[in-house]
Coordinates of C-alpha atoms and ligand atoms in Angstrom, one line a residue:
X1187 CA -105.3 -35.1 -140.5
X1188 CA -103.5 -32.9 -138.2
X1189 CA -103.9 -34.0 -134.7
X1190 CA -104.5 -31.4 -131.6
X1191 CA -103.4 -32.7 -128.2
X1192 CA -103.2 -31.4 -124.8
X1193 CA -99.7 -30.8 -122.7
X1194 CA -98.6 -29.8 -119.3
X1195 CA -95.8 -27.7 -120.2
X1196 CA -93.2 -26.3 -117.2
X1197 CA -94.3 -22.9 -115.8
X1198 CA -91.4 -22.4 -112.8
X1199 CA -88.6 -23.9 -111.7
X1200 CA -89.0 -24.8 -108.2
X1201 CA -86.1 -24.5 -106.2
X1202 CA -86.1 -23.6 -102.7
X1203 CA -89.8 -25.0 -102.2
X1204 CA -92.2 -27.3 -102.9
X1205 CA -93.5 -28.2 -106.4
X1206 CA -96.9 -25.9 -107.1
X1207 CA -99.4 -25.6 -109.6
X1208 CA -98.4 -22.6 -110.9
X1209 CA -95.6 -24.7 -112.1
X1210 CA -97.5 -26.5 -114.6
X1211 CA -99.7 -24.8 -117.8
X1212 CA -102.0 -26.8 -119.4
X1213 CA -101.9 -26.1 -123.2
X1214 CA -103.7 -26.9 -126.6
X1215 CA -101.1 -27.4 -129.5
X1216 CA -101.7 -28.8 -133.1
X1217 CA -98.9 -31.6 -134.2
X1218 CA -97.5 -31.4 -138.0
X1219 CA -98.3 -34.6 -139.8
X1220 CA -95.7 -37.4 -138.7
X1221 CA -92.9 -37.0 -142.0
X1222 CA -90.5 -39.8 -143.3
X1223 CA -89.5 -41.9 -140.7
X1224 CA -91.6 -40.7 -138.3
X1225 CA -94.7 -41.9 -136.1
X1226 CA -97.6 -40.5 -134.5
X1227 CA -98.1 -41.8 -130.7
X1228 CA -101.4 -41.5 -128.6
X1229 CA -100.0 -41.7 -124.8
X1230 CA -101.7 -44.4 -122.8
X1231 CA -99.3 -44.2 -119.3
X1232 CA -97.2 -41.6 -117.9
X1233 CA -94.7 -43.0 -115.2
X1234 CA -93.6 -40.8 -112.3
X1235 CA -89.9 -40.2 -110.5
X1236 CA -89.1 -37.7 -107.7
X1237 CA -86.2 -36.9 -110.0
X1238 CA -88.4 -34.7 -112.0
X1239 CA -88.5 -32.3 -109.5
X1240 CA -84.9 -32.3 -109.8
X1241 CA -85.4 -31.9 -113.8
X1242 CA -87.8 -28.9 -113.1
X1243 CA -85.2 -27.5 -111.0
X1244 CA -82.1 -27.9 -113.6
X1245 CA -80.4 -28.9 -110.6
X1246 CA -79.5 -32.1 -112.2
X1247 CA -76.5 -32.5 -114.5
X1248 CA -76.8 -35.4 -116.1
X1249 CA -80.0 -34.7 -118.0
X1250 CA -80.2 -31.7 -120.7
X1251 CA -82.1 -28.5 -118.6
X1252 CA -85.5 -27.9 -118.3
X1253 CA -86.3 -24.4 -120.1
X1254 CA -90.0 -22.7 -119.4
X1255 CA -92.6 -23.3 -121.9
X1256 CA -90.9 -27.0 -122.7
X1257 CA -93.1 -30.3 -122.3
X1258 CA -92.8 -31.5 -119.0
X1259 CA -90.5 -34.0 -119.3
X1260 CA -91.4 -37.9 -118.0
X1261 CA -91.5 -41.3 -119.3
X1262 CA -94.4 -42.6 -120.8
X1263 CA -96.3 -45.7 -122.8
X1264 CA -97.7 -45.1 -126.0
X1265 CA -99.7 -46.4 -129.1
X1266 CA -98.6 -45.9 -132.6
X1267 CA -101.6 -44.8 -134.0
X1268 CA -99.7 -43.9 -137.8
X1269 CA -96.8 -45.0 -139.1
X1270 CA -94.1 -43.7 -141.6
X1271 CA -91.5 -45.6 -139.9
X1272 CA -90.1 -49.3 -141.0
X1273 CA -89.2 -50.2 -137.5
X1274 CA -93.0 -49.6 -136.2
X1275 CA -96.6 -50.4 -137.4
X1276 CA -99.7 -49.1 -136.1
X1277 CA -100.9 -50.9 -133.2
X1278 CA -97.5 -51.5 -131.4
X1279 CA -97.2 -50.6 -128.0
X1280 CA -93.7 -48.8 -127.0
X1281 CA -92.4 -46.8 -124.0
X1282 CA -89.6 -44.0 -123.5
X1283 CA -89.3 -40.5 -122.3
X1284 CA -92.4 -39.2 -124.2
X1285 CA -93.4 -36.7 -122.0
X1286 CA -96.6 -35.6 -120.4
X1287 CA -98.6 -35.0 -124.1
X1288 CA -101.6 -36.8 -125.2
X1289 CA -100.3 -37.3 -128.6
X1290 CA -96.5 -36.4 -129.9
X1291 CA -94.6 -37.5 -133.2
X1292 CA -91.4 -39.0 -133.0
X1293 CA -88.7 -40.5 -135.2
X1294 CA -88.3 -43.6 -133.1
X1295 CA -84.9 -43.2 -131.7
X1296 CA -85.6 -43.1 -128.5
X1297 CA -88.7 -45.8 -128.3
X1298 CA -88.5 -48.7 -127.3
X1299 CA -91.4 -52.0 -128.4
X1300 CA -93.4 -53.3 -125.0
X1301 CA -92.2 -56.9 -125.4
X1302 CA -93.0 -58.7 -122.4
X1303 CA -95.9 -61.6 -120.9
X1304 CA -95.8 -59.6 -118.2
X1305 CA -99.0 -56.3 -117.9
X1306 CA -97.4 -53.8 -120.8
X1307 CA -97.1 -51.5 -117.5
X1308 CA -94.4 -53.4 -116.3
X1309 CA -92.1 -51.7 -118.3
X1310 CA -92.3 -48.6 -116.1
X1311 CA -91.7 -49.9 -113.3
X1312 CA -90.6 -53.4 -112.4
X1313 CA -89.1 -53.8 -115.9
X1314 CA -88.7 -50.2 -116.6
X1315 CA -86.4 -47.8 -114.8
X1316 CA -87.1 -48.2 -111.4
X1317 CA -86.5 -52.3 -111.7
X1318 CA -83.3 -51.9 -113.2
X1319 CA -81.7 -48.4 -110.8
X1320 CA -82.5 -51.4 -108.0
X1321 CA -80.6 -53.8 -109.4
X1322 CA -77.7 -52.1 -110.5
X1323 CA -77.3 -50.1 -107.4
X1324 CA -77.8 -53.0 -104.8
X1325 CA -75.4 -55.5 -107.1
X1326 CA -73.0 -53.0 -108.8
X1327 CA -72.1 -50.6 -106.1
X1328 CA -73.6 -52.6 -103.0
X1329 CA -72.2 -55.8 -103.6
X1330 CA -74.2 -57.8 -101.0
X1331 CA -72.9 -61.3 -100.2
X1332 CA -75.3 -64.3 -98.5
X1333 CA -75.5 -63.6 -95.0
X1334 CA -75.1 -59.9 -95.1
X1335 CA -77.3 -57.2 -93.3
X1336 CA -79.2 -55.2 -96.1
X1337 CA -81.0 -51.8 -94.9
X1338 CA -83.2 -49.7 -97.4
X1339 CA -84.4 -46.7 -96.7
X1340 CA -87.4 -45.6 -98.7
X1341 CA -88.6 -49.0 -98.5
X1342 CA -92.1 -49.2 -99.3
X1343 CA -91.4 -47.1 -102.8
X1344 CA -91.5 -48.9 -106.1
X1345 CA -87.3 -49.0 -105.6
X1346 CA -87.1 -49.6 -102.4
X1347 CA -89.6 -52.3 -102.8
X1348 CA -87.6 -54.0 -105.5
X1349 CA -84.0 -53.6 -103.9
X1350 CA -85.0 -55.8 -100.3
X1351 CA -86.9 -58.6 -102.9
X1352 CA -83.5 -58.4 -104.4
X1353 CA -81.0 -58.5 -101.1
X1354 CA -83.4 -61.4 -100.0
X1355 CA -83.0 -63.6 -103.2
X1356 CA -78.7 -63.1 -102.5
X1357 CA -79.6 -64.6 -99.3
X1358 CA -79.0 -61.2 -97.4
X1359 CA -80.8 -60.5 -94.0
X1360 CA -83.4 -57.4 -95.3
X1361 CA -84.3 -54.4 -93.0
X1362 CA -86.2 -51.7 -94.2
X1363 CA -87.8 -48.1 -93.1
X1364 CA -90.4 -46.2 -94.1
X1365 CA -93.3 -44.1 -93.1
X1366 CA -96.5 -45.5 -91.5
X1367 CA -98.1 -48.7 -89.9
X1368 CA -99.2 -50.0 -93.3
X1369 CA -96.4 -49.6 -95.2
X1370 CA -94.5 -51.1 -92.8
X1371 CA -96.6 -54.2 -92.6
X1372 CA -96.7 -54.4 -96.3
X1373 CA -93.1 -54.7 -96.2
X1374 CA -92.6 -57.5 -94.2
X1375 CA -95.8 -59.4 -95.1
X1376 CA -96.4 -58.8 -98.8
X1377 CA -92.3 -57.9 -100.0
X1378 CA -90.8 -60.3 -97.6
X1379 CA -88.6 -57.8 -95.4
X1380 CA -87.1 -59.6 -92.4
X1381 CA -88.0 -56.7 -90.5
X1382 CA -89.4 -52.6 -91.0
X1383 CA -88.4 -49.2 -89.0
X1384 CA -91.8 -46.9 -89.1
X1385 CA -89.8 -43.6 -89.2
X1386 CA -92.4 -41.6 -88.2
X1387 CA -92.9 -43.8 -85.1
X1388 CA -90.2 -43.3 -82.6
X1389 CA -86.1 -43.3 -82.7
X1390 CA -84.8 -44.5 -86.4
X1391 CA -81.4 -45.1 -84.7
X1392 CA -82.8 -47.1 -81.8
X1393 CA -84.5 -49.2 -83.8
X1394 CA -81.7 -50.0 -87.0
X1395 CA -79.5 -51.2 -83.6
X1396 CA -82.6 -53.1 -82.5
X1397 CA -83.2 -54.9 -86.2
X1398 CA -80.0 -54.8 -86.7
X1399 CA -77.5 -55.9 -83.6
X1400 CA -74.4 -56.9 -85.7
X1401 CA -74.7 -53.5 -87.8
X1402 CA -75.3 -52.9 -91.7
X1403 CA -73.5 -54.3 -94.2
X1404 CA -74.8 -52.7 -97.3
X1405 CA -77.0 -49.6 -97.0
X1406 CA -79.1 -48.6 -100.0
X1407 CA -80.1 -44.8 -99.7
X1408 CA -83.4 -43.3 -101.1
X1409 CA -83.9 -40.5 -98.5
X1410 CA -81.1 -38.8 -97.4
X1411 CA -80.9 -36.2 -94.2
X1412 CA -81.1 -37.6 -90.6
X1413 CA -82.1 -41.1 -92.0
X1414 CA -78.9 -41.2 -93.7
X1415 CA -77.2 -40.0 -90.8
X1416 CA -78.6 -42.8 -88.1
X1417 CA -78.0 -45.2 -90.8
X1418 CA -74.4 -44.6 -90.8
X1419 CA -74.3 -44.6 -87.3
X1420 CA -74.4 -48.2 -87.3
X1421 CA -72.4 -49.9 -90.2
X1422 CA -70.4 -52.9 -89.9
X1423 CA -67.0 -53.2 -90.8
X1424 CA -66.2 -52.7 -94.6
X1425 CA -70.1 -51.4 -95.2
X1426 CA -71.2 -50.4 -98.6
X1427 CA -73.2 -47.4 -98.5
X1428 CA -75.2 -46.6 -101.6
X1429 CA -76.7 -43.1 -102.1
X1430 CA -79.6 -43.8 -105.5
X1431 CA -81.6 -40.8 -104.1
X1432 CA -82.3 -38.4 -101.4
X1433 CA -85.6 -37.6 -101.5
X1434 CA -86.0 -35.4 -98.0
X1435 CA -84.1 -32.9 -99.3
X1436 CA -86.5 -32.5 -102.6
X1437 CA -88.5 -30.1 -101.2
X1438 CA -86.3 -27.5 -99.6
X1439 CA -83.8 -24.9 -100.7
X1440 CA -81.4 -25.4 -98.0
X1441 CA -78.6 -28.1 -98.6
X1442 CA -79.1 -31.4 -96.0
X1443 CA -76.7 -30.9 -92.6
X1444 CA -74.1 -33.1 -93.7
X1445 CA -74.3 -36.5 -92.6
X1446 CA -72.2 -35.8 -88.5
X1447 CA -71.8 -40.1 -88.0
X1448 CA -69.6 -40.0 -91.6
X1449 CA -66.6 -40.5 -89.8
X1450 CA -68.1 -44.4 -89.1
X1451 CA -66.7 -44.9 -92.6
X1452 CA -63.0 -44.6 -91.5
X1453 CA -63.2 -46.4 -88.4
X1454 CA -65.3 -49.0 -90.2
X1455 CA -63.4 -49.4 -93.4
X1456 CA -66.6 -48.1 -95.2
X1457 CA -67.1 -46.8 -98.5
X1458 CA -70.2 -44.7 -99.5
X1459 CA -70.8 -43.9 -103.8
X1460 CA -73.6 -42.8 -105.7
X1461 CA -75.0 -43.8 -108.5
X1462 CA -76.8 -43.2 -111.8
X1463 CA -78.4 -46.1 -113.3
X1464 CA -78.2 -44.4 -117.1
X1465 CA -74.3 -45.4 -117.2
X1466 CA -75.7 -49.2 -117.6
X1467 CA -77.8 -48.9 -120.2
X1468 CA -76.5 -51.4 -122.3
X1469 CA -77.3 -53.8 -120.2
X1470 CA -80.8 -52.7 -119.1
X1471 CA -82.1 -55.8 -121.8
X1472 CA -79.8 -58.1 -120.1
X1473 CA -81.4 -57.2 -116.6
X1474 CA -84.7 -56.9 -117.1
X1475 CA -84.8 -60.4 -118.6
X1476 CA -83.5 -61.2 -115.3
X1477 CA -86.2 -59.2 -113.7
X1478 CA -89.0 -60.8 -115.7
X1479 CA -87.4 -64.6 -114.8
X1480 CA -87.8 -64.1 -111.3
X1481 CA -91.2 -62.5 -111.3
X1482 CA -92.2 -65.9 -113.4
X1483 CA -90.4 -67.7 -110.5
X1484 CA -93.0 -66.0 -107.8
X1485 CA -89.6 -64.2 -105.9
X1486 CA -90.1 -60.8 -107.0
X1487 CA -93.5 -58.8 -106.6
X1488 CA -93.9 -55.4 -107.1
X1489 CA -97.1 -52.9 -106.6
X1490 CA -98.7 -50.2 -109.5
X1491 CA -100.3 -47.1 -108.0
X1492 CA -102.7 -46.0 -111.0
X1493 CA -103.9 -42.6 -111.1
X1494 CA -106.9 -41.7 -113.9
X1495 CA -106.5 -38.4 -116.2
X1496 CA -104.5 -36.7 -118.1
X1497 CA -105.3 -33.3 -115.6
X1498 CA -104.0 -35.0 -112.9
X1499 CA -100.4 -35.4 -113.7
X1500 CA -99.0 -32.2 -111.5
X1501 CA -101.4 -33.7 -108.6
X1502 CA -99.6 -37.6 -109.2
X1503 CA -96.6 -36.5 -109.0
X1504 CA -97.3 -34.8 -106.1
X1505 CA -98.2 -38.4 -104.4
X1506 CA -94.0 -38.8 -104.5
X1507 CA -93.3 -36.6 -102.4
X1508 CA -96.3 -36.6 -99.9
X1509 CA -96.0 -40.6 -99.3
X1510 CA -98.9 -41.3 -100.8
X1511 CA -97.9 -43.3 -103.2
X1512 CA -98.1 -46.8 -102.8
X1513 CA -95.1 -48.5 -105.1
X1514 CA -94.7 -47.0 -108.6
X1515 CA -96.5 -44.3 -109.3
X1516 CA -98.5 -44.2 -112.6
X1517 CA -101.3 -41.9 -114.5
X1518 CA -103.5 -43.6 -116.6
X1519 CA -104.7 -41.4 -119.7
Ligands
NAP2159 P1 -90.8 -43.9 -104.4 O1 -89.9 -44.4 -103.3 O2 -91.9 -44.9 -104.9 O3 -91.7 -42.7 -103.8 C1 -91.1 -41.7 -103.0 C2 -91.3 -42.2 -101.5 O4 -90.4 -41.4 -100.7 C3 -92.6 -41.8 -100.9 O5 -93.6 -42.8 -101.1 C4 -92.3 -41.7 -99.4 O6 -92.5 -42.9 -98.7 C5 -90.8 -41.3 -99.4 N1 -90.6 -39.9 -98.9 C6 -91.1 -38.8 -99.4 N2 -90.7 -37.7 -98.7 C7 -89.9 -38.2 -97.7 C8 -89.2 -37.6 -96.6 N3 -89.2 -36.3 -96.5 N4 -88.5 -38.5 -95.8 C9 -88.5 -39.8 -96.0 N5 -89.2 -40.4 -97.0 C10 -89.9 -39.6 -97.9 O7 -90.0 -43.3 -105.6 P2 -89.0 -44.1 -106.5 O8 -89.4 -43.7 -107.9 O9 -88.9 -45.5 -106.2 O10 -87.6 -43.3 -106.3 C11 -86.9 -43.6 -105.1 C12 -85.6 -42.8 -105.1 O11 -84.7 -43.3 -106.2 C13 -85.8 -41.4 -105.4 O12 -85.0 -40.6 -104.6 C14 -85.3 -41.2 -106.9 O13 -84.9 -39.9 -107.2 C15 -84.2 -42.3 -106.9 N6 -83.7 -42.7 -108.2 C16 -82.4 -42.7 -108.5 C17 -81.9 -43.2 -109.7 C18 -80.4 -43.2 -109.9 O14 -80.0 -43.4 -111.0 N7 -79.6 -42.8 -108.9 C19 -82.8 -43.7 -110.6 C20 -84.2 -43.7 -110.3 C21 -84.7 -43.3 -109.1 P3 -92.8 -42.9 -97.1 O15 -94.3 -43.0 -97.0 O16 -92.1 -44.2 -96.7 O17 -92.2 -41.7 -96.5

């Protein structure tokens, strides 16, 4: 039986602005029957990035572009619910970038089986991509050492989140900002942040030199523009600065002022590189089995923010970009 399903396809490319509706259409389409080697998948999860603005955008080079009319592109957890595949058998659960569609077919390639003791939504965020771009960041291009000063901005967010458990478990000294009272509080009381800068609540700069009196030793960058910028104001000799995302700059055309306390790099022996986790994805396995032994170990928590309905996804991944979100965001189908 030939199965119809529903799927936000892209309507606009929003560059220059804000995301709208108008860049989503919600459409019907009837999927062939899944051939030889192929499997039908029912959607139960959709996952959420702020890089998917940047895929809406084609701003983004390291990802194929985005053309109008294609599925909106996003990772996913799915059902098989028929199977013409060896690998697969009805009932599995697996996850990859499935896109926002109620049902698809696929040939497998790019699936991968939810094998964990941990909730199957793990896999999208603290074992999925978000567990893994904290990991590899903070220990392949930050290289903290015990004792060292660790700052993350974009705390509170399902990386940020991850990345100060992480600094914490090296023995570093964790500082991190983000927006609001309650985040803030959850940070230090709930992830185990040394301290938290409210950057909506006063000077940023004032307060990294107050949390931070011998300077940073590894930044790890989620925000970009004038965060970045008092950031670098106060690095400590032979800092690591790591650039994962740059999310203030997501919503507007213009390019960021560039960052005017860069030249702290030179007189502070710094380096600054950015990142993308896909160039380690041999070893994502290897690391989340890492992830998953320390969450059994009660050192690493992390925190789900479940939406309900497939009609909601433009509106969820709105949340990104708003604040709303608290830790990774999800849709539940
Ligand atoms: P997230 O941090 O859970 O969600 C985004 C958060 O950004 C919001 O909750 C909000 O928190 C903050 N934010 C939004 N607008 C802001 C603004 N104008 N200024 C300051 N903060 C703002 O998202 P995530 O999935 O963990 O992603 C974090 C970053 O990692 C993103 O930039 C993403 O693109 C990047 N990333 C990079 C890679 C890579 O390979 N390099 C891979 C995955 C993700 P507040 O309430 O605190 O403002």
């Amino acid at each position: 039986m030939p199965v119809t399903t529903r799927q936000w396809l892209l309507n606009g490319h929003p560059r220059g602005r804000g995301i709208e509706d108008s860049d989503f259409k919600l459409a019907e389409t009837k999927l062939a029957e899944p051939g030889e080697g192929e499997v039908l998948l029912k959607t139960l999860y959709l996952g959420f990035d702020p890089a998917q603005k940047g895929w809406m955008e084609n701003i983004a080079d390291y990802v194929a572009p985005m053309a109008i009319g294609d599925v909106m592109r996003g990772s996913g957890i799915c059902e098989i619910v028929a199977s013409n595949h060896p690998k697969f058998a009805v009932g599995d659960l697996v996850f990859g970038s499935t896109g926002w569609t109620e049902y698809l077919v696929s040939d497998g390639k790019d699936l991968t089986k939810v094998e964990t003791d941990l909730s199957p939504t793990s896999v999208l965020s603290i074992l999925g991509t978000t567990g893994v771009t904290a990991w590899c960041g903070l220990f392949k291009v930050g290289r903290p050492v015990s004792g060292d000063t660790v700052l993350v901005s974009g705390a509170a967010g399902a990386t940020g989140s991850i990345v100060g458990q992480l600094a914490k478990i090296a023995g570093c000294r964790v500082v991190g900002i983000a927006g609001g009272e309650d985040k803030c509080r959850w940070l230090v009381e709930e992830a185990g942040y040394d301290a938290a800068i409210d950057y909506k609540a006063g000077s940023v700069r004032a307060q990294i030199k107050q949390h931070c009196p011998r300077g940073v030793d590894v930044i790890f960058d989620n925000v970009g523009g004038s965060i970045l910028n008092d950031m670098l104001g106060e690095i400590a000799t032979g800092a690591r600065v790591v650039i994962c995302g740059g999310i203030s700059r997501y919503e507007t055309g213009s390019l960021p002022a560039g960052p005017q306390n860069y030249f702290n790099l030179v007189f502070r022996r710094g380096t600054m590189a950015g990142f993308i986790v896909l160039d380690w994805a041999s070893e994502f396995p290897a690391i989340r089995r890492r992830l998953e032994g320390f969450v059994k170990d009660g050192r690493l928590t992390w925190q789900e923010d479940i939406q309900h309905g497939f009609e909601n996804a433009p509106d969820t991944l709105q949340r990104l970009f708003s604040g709303k979100n608290r830790g990774k965001q999800l849709l539940k189908l």
